[in-house]
mmCIF file of C-alpha atoms and ligand atoms in Angstrom:
data_model
loop_
_atom_site.group_PDB
_atom_site.id
_atom_site.type_symbol
_atom_site.label_atom_id
_atom_site.label_comp_id
_atom_site.label_asym_id
_atom_site.label_seq_id
_atom_site.Cartn_x
_atom_site.Cartn_y
_atom_site.Cartn_z
ATOM 1 C CA MET A 1 8.313 38.945 -13.708
ATOM 2 C CA THR A 2 10.883 36.391 -15.327
ATOM 3 C CA ALA A 3 14.150 38.094 -16.452
ATOM 4 C CA ALA A 4 12.486 36.837 -20.227
ATOM 5 C CA SER A 5 9.597 38.944 -19.708
ATOM 6 C CA GLU A 6 11.651 41.848 -18.984
ATOM 7 C CA ALA A 7 13.625 41.518 -22.016
ATOM 8 C CA PRO A 8 13.471 43.509 -24.995
ATOM 9 C CA LEU A 9 11.442 41.854 -27.770
ATOM 10 C CA LEU A 10 14.481 41.215 -30.383
ATOM 11 C CA GLN A 11 17.727 41.394 -29.624
ATOM 12 C CA VAL A 12 20.634 40.917 -31.943
ATOM 13 C CA GLU A 13 24.002 40.642 -30.989
ATOM 14 C CA ASN A 14 26.924 40.725 -32.668
ATOM 15 C CA LEU A 15 25.551 38.564 -35.642
ATOM 16 C CA ALA A 16 27.315 37.509 -38.964
ATOM 17 C CA LYS A 17 26.798 35.510 -41.475
ATOM 18 C CA HIS A 18 29.149 34.199 -44.302
ATOM 19 C CA TYR A 19 28.382 32.332 -47.201
ATOM 20 C CA ARG A 20 31.287 30.273 -49.003
ATOM 21 C CA LEU A 21 31.232 30.532 -52.893
ATOM 22 C CA PRO A 22 32.739 27.840 -55.364
ATOM 23 C CA ARG A 23 36.432 27.978 -55.343
ATOM 24 C CA GLU A 24 37.174 29.170 -58.828
ATOM 25 C CA SER A 25 40.258 27.790 -59.133
ATOM 26 C CA LEU A 26 41.771 24.368 -57.582
ATOM 27 C CA LEU A 27 44.865 25.725 -55.583
ATOM 28 C CA ALA A 28 42.715 28.872 -54.531
ATOM 29 C CA PRO A 29 40.869 29.346 -51.208
ATOM 30 C CA PRO A 30 36.952 29.279 -52.120
ATOM 31 C CA PRO A 31 36.293 32.749 -51.737
ATOM 32 C CA VAL A 32 33.753 34.339 -48.714
ATOM 33 C CA VAL A 33 31.157 36.620 -49.130
ATOM 34 C CA HIS A 34 30.430 38.613 -45.592
ATOM 35 C CA ALA A 35 27.082 39.194 -46.498
ATOM 36 C CA LEU A 36 27.085 40.188 -42.236
ATOM 37 C CA GLU A 37 29.271 41.484 -40.065
ATOM 38 C CA GLY A 38 29.212 42.243 -36.291
ATOM 39 C CA VAL A 39 24.933 43.800 -36.638
ATOM 40 C CA SER A 40 23.948 44.362 -33.232
ATOM 41 C CA PHE A 41 20.635 46.070 -32.541
ATOM 42 C CA THR A 42 17.668 46.239 -30.112
ATOM 43 C CA LEU A 43 13.793 46.704 -31.062
ATOM 44 C CA GLN A 44 11.290 47.151 -28.354
ATOM 45 C CA ALA A 45 8.004 45.416 -28.100
ATOM 46 C CA GLY A 46 5.511 47.881 -30.398
ATOM 47 C CA ARG A 47 8.599 49.658 -32.341
ATOM 48 C CA SER A 48 9.294 50.020 -35.418
ATOM 49 C CA LEU A 49 13.215 49.885 -36.707
ATOM 50 C CA GLY A 50 13.783 50.826 -40.512
ATOM 51 C CA ILE A 51 16.683 49.042 -42.482
ATOM 52 C CA VAL A 52 17.904 50.928 -45.114
ATOM 53 C CA GLY A 53 20.888 50.341 -47.760
ATOM 54 C CA GLU A 54 21.676 49.342 -50.921
ATOM 55 C CA SER A 55 21.928 45.764 -52.797
ATOM 56 C CA GLY A 56 23.525 43.501 -51.083
ATOM 57 C CA SER A 57 24.335 44.875 -47.956
ATOM 58 C CA GLY A 58 22.509 42.561 -46.704
ATOM 59 C CA LYS A 59 18.990 43.299 -45.586
ATOM 60 C CA SER A 60 17.441 40.249 -46.733
ATOM 61 C CA THR A 61 20.330 37.882 -45.280
ATOM 62 C CA LEU A 62 19.631 39.717 -41.425
ATOM 63 C CA ALA A 63 15.908 39.345 -42.114
ATOM 64 C CA ARG A 64 16.135 35.559 -42.908
ATOM 65 C CA LEU A 65 18.800 35.330 -39.869
ATOM 66 C CA VAL A 66 15.774 36.884 -37.906
ATOM 67 C CA MET A 67 13.220 34.828 -38.741
ATOM 68 C CA ALA A 68 15.686 32.002 -37.995
ATOM 69 C CA LEU A 69 15.355 30.673 -41.890
ATOM 70 C CA GLU A 70 19.149 30.440 -41.383
ATOM 71 C CA ALA A 71 21.404 29.891 -38.850
ATOM 72 C CA PRO A 72 24.492 32.898 -38.098
ATOM 73 C CA THR A 73 28.138 32.081 -38.557
ATOM 74 C CA ALA A 74 28.329 33.923 -35.620
ATOM 75 C CA GLY A 75 26.486 35.947 -32.727
ATOM 76 C CA ARG A 76 22.541 35.696 -31.307
ATOM 77 C CA VAL A 77 19.316 36.760 -31.935
ATOM 78 C CA LEU A 78 16.659 37.020 -28.546
ATOM 79 C CA MET A 79 13.699 36.598 -29.209
ATOM 80 C CA ALA A 80 12.258 37.953 -25.530
ATOM 81 C CA GLY A 81 15.779 36.703 -23.982
ATOM 82 C CA ARG A 82 15.365 33.278 -25.857
ATOM 83 C CA ASP A 83 18.552 32.563 -28.629
ATOM 84 C CA LEU A 84 16.553 31.621 -31.475
ATOM 85 C CA HIS A 85 18.769 29.489 -33.211
ATOM 86 C CA ARG A 86 19.038 27.383 -30.211
ATOM 87 C CA LEU A 87 15.416 26.614 -29.863
ATOM 88 C CA PRO A 88 14.917 22.935 -30.001
ATOM 89 C CA ARG A 89 12.314 22.123 -33.188
ATOM 90 C CA ALA A 90 9.437 22.336 -31.371
ATOM 91 C CA ALA A 91 10.022 25.161 -29.594
ATOM 92 C CA LEU A 92 10.695 27.054 -32.585
ATOM 93 C CA ARG A 93 7.938 26.301 -34.162
ATOM 94 C CA ALA A 94 5.558 27.469 -31.295
ATOM 95 C CA ALA A 95 8.201 30.306 -31.140
ATOM 96 C CA ARG A 96 7.481 31.345 -34.901
ATOM 97 C CA ARG A 97 3.767 32.363 -33.830
ATOM 98 C CA GLU A 98 5.152 35.154 -32.513
ATOM 99 C CA PHE A 99 7.296 36.866 -35.295
ATOM 100 C CA GLN A 100 5.812 36.704 -38.856
ATOM 101 C CA MET A 101 7.321 37.745 -41.888
ATOM 102 C CA VAL A 102 6.091 40.060 -45.097
ATOM 103 C CA PHE A 103 8.114 39.426 -48.512
ATOM 104 C CA GLN A 104 8.624 41.786 -51.089
ATOM 105 C CA ASP A 105 6.952 39.876 -54.133
ATOM 106 C CA PRO A 106 3.096 39.231 -53.526
ATOM 107 C CA TYR A 107 3.003 37.373 -56.851
ATOM 108 C CA GLY A 108 5.275 34.932 -55.747
ATOM 109 C CA SER A 109 5.081 35.108 -52.021
ATOM 110 C CA LEU A 110 1.233 33.075 -52.269
ATOM 111 C CA ASP A 111 0.715 30.103 -53.634
ATOM 112 C CA PRO A 112 -1.847 30.359 -56.645
ATOM 113 C CA ARG A 113 -2.827 26.943 -56.403
ATOM 114 C CA GLN A 114 -4.690 27.964 -52.990
ATOM 115 C CA ARG A 115 -7.495 29.676 -52.040
ATOM 116 C CA VAL A 116 -6.842 32.951 -49.835
ATOM 117 C CA ALA A 117 -8.767 31.146 -46.745
ATOM 118 C CA ARG A 118 -6.117 28.129 -47.097
ATOM 119 C CA ILE A 119 -3.352 30.516 -47.813
ATOM 120 C CA VAL A 120 -4.064 33.129 -44.617
ATOM 121 C CA ALA A 121 -4.362 30.176 -42.430
ATOM 122 C CA GLU A 122 -1.773 28.546 -43.063
ATOM 123 C CA PRO A 123 0.688 29.651 -40.088
ATOM 124 C CA LEU A 124 -2.118 28.738 -38.126
ATOM 125 C CA PRO A 125 -1.704 25.631 -35.360
ATOM 126 C CA ARG A 126 -4.067 23.010 -35.298
ATOM 127 C CA MET A 127 -7.709 24.186 -34.817
ATOM 128 C CA ALA A 128 -11.741 23.417 -35.001
ATOM 129 C CA GLN A 129 -12.729 24.396 -38.501
ATOM 130 C CA ALA A 130 -14.871 27.423 -37.293
ATOM 131 C CA GLU A 131 -12.433 28.989 -35.230
ATOM 132 C CA ARG A 132 -10.235 28.903 -38.359
ATOM 133 C CA ARG A 133 -12.605 30.830 -41.043
ATOM 134 C CA ARG A 134 -13.676 32.945 -37.958
ATOM 135 C CA ARG A 135 -9.579 33.974 -37.750
ATOM 136 C CA VAL A 136 -9.530 33.973 -41.075
ATOM 137 C CA GLY A 137 -12.295 36.807 -41.760
ATOM 138 C CA GLU A 138 -10.949 38.758 -38.983
ATOM 139 C CA ALA A 139 -7.887 39.008 -40.605
ATOM 140 C CA LEU A 140 -9.051 39.921 -43.601
ATOM 141 C CA ASP A 141 -11.093 42.641 -41.755
ATOM 142 C CA ALA A 142 -8.267 43.596 -40.212
ATOM 143 C CA VAL A 143 -6.294 44.658 -43.902
ATOM 144 C CA GLY A 144 -9.591 46.159 -45.097
ATOM 145 C CA LEU A 145 -10.473 42.566 -47.379
ATOM 146 C CA ARG A 146 -13.946 41.414 -47.689
ATOM 147 C CA ALA A 147 -15.342 37.932 -45.552
ATOM 148 C CA ALA A 148 -15.819 36.906 -48.875
ATOM 149 C CA ASP A 149 -12.764 37.002 -50.426
ATOM 150 C CA ALA A 150 -11.535 33.935 -48.398
ATOM 151 C CA ASP A 151 -13.142 31.673 -51.554
ATOM 152 C CA LYS A 152 -11.481 33.780 -53.982
ATOM 153 C CA TYR A 153 -7.644 33.140 -56.090
ATOM 154 C CA PRO A 154 -4.357 35.282 -55.472
ATOM 155 C CA HIS A 155 -5.267 35.938 -59.515
ATOM 156 C CA GLU A 156 -8.355 38.099 -58.883
ATOM 157 C CA PHE A 157 -6.641 40.621 -56.792
ATOM 158 C CA SER A 158 -4.450 43.374 -57.548
ATOM 159 C CA GLY A 159 -0.837 43.585 -56.260
ATOM 160 C CA GLY A 160 -1.647 45.695 -53.432
ATOM 161 C CA GLN A 161 -4.559 43.834 -52.613
ATOM 162 C CA ARG A 162 -2.400 40.900 -52.547
ATOM 163 C CA GLN A 163 -0.176 42.200 -50.358
ATOM 164 C CA ARG A 164 -2.836 42.980 -47.997
ATOM 165 C CA ILE A 165 -3.542 39.499 -48.254
ATOM 166 C CA ALA A 166 -0.039 38.500 -47.055
ATOM 167 C CA ILE A 167 -0.156 40.877 -44.269
ATOM 168 C CA ALA A 168 -3.712 39.024 -43.607
ATOM 169 C CA ARG A 169 -1.332 35.943 -43.113
ATOM 170 C CA ALA A 170 1.295 37.447 -41.809
ATOM 171 C CA LEU A 171 -1.589 38.924 -38.387
ATOM 172 C CA ILE A 172 -2.835 35.695 -38.332
ATOM 173 C CA THR A 173 -1.074 34.634 -35.637
ATOM 174 C CA ARG A 174 -1.774 37.767 -33.738
ATOM 175 C CA PRO A 175 2.750 38.149 -33.741
ATOM 176 C CA GLN A 176 4.234 40.515 -31.903
ATOM 177 C CA LEU A 177 6.570 41.359 -34.521
ATOM 178 C CA ILE A 178 6.732 41.274 -38.399
ATOM 179 C CA VAL A 179 9.628 41.006 -40.560
ATOM 180 C CA ALA A 180 8.509 42.855 -43.694
ATOM 181 C CA ASP A 181 11.257 42.840 -46.522
ATOM 182 C CA GLU A 182 10.333 45.360 -49.535
ATOM 183 C CA PRO A 183 6.804 44.843 -48.433
ATOM 184 C CA VAL A 184 5.932 47.833 -51.224
ATOM 185 C CA SER A 185 8.848 48.033 -53.472
ATOM 186 C CA ALA A 186 6.718 45.574 -56.051
ATOM 187 C CA LEU A 187 3.933 47.589 -56.089
ATOM 188 C CA ASP A 188 2.854 51.030 -58.000
ATOM 189 C CA VAL A 189 4.082 54.313 -56.334
ATOM 190 C CA SER A 190 0.095 54.995 -55.783
ATOM 191 C CA VAL A 191 -0.789 51.537 -54.032
ATOM 192 C CA GLN A 192 2.414 51.719 -51.962
ATOM 193 C CA ALA A 193 1.185 54.818 -49.238
ATOM 194 C CA GLN A 194 -2.084 52.957 -49.114
ATOM 195 C CA VAL A 195 0.055 49.579 -47.957
ATOM 196 C CA LEU A 196 1.839 51.713 -45.598
ATOM 197 C CA ASN A 197 -0.765 53.154 -44.305
ATOM 198 C CA LEU A 198 -2.322 49.923 -43.294
ATOM 199 C CA MET A 199 0.397 48.695 -41.615
ATOM 200 C CA GLN A 200 1.231 51.815 -39.765
ATOM 201 C CA ASP A 201 -2.672 51.468 -38.669
ATOM 202 C CA LEU A 202 -2.138 47.412 -37.816
ATOM 203 C CA ARG A 203 0.916 48.933 -35.717
ATOM 204 C CA ARG A 204 -1.132 51.257 -33.395
ATOM 205 C CA GLU A 205 -4.252 48.632 -33.523
ATOM 206 C CA PHE A 206 -1.976 45.490 -32.380
ATOM 207 C CA GLY A 207 0.907 47.154 -30.889
ATOM 208 C CA ILE A 208 3.201 45.317 -32.986
ATOM 209 C CA ALA A 209 6.485 45.415 -33.976
ATOM 210 C CA TYR A 210 8.433 45.932 -37.281
ATOM 211 C CA LEU A 211 11.567 45.289 -38.764
ATOM 212 C CA PHE A 212 11.135 47.508 -42.275
ATOM 213 C CA ILE A 213 13.087 46.565 -44.203
ATOM 214 C CA SER A 214 13.662 49.033 -47.901
ATOM 215 C CA HIS A 215 16.225 50.266 -50.088
ATOM 216 C CA ASP A 216 14.154 53.672 -50.106
ATOM 217 C CA LEU A 217 14.711 56.219 -46.824
ATOM 218 C CA ALA A 218 11.174 57.783 -47.642
ATOM 219 C CA VAL A 219 9.830 54.641 -47.198
ATOM 220 C CA VAL A 220 11.210 53.925 -44.008
ATOM 221 C CA ASN A 221 10.788 57.202 -42.696
ATOM 222 C CA HIS A 222 7.154 57.399 -43.242
ATOM 223 C CA VAL A 223 7.033 53.897 -41.117
ATOM 224 C CA CYS A 224 9.651 53.715 -38.581
ATOM 225 C CA ASP A 225 10.910 55.369 -35.248
ATOM 226 C CA GLU A 226 14.645 54.694 -35.675
ATOM 227 C CA VAL A 227 16.349 53.747 -39.021
ATOM 228 C CA ALA A 228 19.494 51.734 -39.544
ATOM 229 C CA VAL A 229 21.826 52.325 -42.218
ATOM 230 C CA MET A 230 23.364 49.001 -43.770
ATOM 231 C CA GLN A 231 26.211 49.317 -45.960
ATOM 232 C CA ALA A 232 28.145 45.679 -47.185
ATOM 233 C CA GLY A 233 27.272 43.867 -44.356
ATOM 234 C CA ARG A 234 27.086 46.366 -41.238
ATOM 235 C CA ILE A 235 25.302 48.751 -39.298
ATOM 236 C CA VAL A 236 27.083 52.115 -40.456
ATOM 237 C CA GLU A 237 24.471 54.472 -38.634
ATOM 238 C CA GLN A 238 21.410 54.057 -36.589
ATOM 239 C CA GLY A 239 19.256 56.657 -35.134
ATOM 240 C CA PRO A 240 15.714 58.595 -36.140
ATOM 241 C CA PRO A 241 14.643 59.382 -39.184
ATOM 242 C CA GLU A 242 14.735 63.193 -39.026
ATOM 243 C CA ARG A 243 17.803 62.866 -38.054
ATOM 244 C CA LEU A 244 19.218 60.618 -40.458
ATOM 245 C CA PHE A 245 17.388 63.266 -42.834
ATOM 246 C CA LEU A 246 18.506 66.448 -41.884
ATOM 247 C CA ALA A 247 22.135 65.480 -40.842
ATOM 248 C CA PRO A 248 23.490 62.725 -41.902
ATOM 249 C CA GLN A 249 26.464 61.776 -39.941
ATOM 250 C CA HIS A 250 27.990 58.611 -42.293
ATOM 251 C CA PRO A 251 28.892 59.807 -46.165
ATOM 252 C CA TYR A 252 27.292 56.322 -47.266
ATOM 253 C CA THR A 253 24.142 57.938 -45.644
ATOM 254 C CA GLN A 254 24.282 61.264 -47.231
ATOM 255 C CA THR A 255 24.360 59.236 -50.628
ATOM 256 C CA LEU A 256 21.254 57.538 -49.721
ATOM 257 C CA ASP A 257 19.722 60.832 -49.014
ATOM 258 C CA SER A 258 20.521 62.796 -51.434
ATOM 259 C CA ALA A 259 18.578 59.935 -53.513
ATOM 260 C CA VAL A 260 15.625 60.867 -51.737
ATOM 261 C CA PRO A 261 13.145 63.668 -53.325
ATOM 262 C CA GLN A 262 12.449 66.189 -50.374
ATOM 263 C CA ALA A 263 9.123 66.852 -49.261
ATOM 264 C CA GLY A 264 7.133 68.899 -51.226
ATOM 265 C CA ALA A 265 9.177 68.977 -54.318
ATOM 266 C CA ASP A 266 6.551 67.072 -55.935
ATOM 267 C CA PRO A 267 2.845 66.545 -55.096
ATOM 268 C CA GLY A 268 2.449 63.088 -55.980
ATOM 269 C CA GLN A 269 5.251 61.748 -54.156
ATOM 270 C CA ARG A 270 5.356 58.875 -51.440
ATOM 271 C CA ARG A 271 6.539 60.874 -48.425
ATOM 272 C CA GLN A 272 3.206 62.206 -48.278
ATOM 273 C CA ARG A 273 0.410 60.525 -46.640
ATOM 274 C CA PRO A 274 -2.668 61.050 -48.595
ATOM 275 C CA ALA A 275 -5.019 63.428 -46.789
ATOM 276 C CA GLY A 276 -7.542 61.939 -44.694
ATOM 277 C CA ALA A 277 -7.317 58.221 -47.059
ATOM 278 C CA SER A 278 -7.810 55.177 -44.701
ATOM 279 C CA SER A 279 -6.060 52.268 -45.967
ATOM 280 C CA ARG A 280 -8.485 50.634 -44.126
ATOM 281 C CA VAL A 281 -11.790 51.325 -45.785
ATOM 282 C CA ALA A 282 -10.406 51.815 -49.628
ATOM 283 C CA PRO A 283 -9.105 48.614 -50.395
ATOM 284 C CA ASP A 284 -7.229 49.475 -53.922
ATOM 285 C CA SER A 285 -8.202 48.111 -57.101
HETATM 286 N N1 ATP B 1 23.022 32.005 -50.075
HETATM 287 C C1 ATP B 1 23.609 32.809 -50.493
HETATM 288 N N2 ATP B 1 25.086 32.370 -50.809
HETATM 289 C C2 ATP B 1 26.156 33.525 -51.400
HETATM 290 N N3 ATP B 1 25.696 34.420 -51.392
HETATM 291 C C3 ATP B 1 24.739 35.194 -50.987
HETATM 292 C C4 ATP B 1 23.487 34.339 -50.155
HETATM 293 N N4 ATP B 1 22.782 35.129 -50.099
HETATM 294 C C5 ATP B 1 22.834 36.336 -50.197
HETATM 295 N N5 ATP B 1 24.425 36.293 -50.159
HETATM 296 C C6 ATP B 1 25.413 37.456 -50.474
HETATM 297 O O1 ATP B 1 25.313 38.214 -49.519
HETATM 298 C C7 ATP B 1 24.903 39.460 -49.688
HETATM 299 C C8 ATP B 1 23.879 40.363 -49.200
HETATM 300 O O2 ATP B 1 22.698 39.738 -49.961
HETATM 301 P P1 ATP B 1 20.952 40.520 -49.443
HETATM 302 O O3 ATP B 1 20.521 39.293 -50.382
HETATM 303 O O4 ATP B 1 21.168 40.305 -47.842
HETATM 304 O O5 ATP B 1 21.533 42.129 -49.505
HETATM 305 P P2 ATP B 1 20.048 42.475 -49.971
HETATM 306 O O6 ATP B 1 20.495 44.188 -48.847
HETATM 307 O O7 ATP B 1 19.053 42.029 -49.288
HETATM 308 O O8 ATP B 1 20.111 43.241 -51.603
HETATM 309 P P3 ATP B 1 18.573 43.510 -52.254
HETATM 310 O O9 ATP B 1 18.628 44.975 -51.897
HETATM 311 O O10 ATP B 1 19.323 43.410 -53.511
HETATM 312 O O11 ATP B 1 17.728 42.779 -51.837
HETATM 313 C C9 ATP B 1 25.326 39.565 -51.327
HETATM 314 O O12 ATP B 1 26.607 39.900 -51.452
HETATM 315 C C10 ATP B 1 24.566 39.183 -51.866
HETATM 316 O O13 ATP B 1 25.327 38.136 -52.799
HETATM 317 MG MG1 MG B 2 16.927 41.723 -50.457
#
């Protein structure tokens, strides 16, 4: 075994990202936003780490750096032991198939002028048309959509179904890691549980690891083995979701937790999984 294959799937080391804003006056130095500061964590293959924190705490910045869409100011992102931000362009392109992203907005993230087949196949490398078609069918099937949906356009689907299309696109390269930035927060509460259950099923079936970003502790509790709480660009607390719920150590986590509805308080609430509902066979409409 090589050293790289023994390395954790994702290792984030001391990551920082500073944004320089435009000067407010000629004399003043340009203000700098410390969007991320000293962020470190490890994610093993097949595991699921939730990142929670209020708006502006740096969650999406972290996602963009992990996806190598932006360069860090300091620190490293290691994917299976390789420093992503130092890979040559061709190697990065190949490595990208190992990690895919699902965004918050299922309306903005799918090109309305393209058919589903083309959208879902987009991350695939060059391959024969028939093989492409087969892979698209497989991915749509995995998210509970039909092969015939490949010929439709995004506007023909509901929000929950569109998020399934986005997940199919992320799955099609059979990635080891999916970074999901608020994947359900634009969806109706009734549809959120279906999409979360689908993501759980896919994790079990394909052994995918998730970096799962949400401002909602209840959502993260539903899908994650471990949760990191971010405040002002830093991780202030990390642990299993049960512990963060029952005995938050950091005052900031306590404030997040108090915003979460208590289990059983409301029959319609999100923390409960609909009994026996398989998200795979009952796509929302
Ligand atoms: N391109 C940029 N230029 C300047 N500042 C930025 C940029 N991107 C993010 N920031 C700043 O960095 C900080 C973290 O932003 P980020 O979008 O990562 O937060 P977030 O936790 O994802 O918030 P939300 O929950 O609202 O999505 C914020 O203060 C934001 O204004
Ligand atoms: Mg964000």
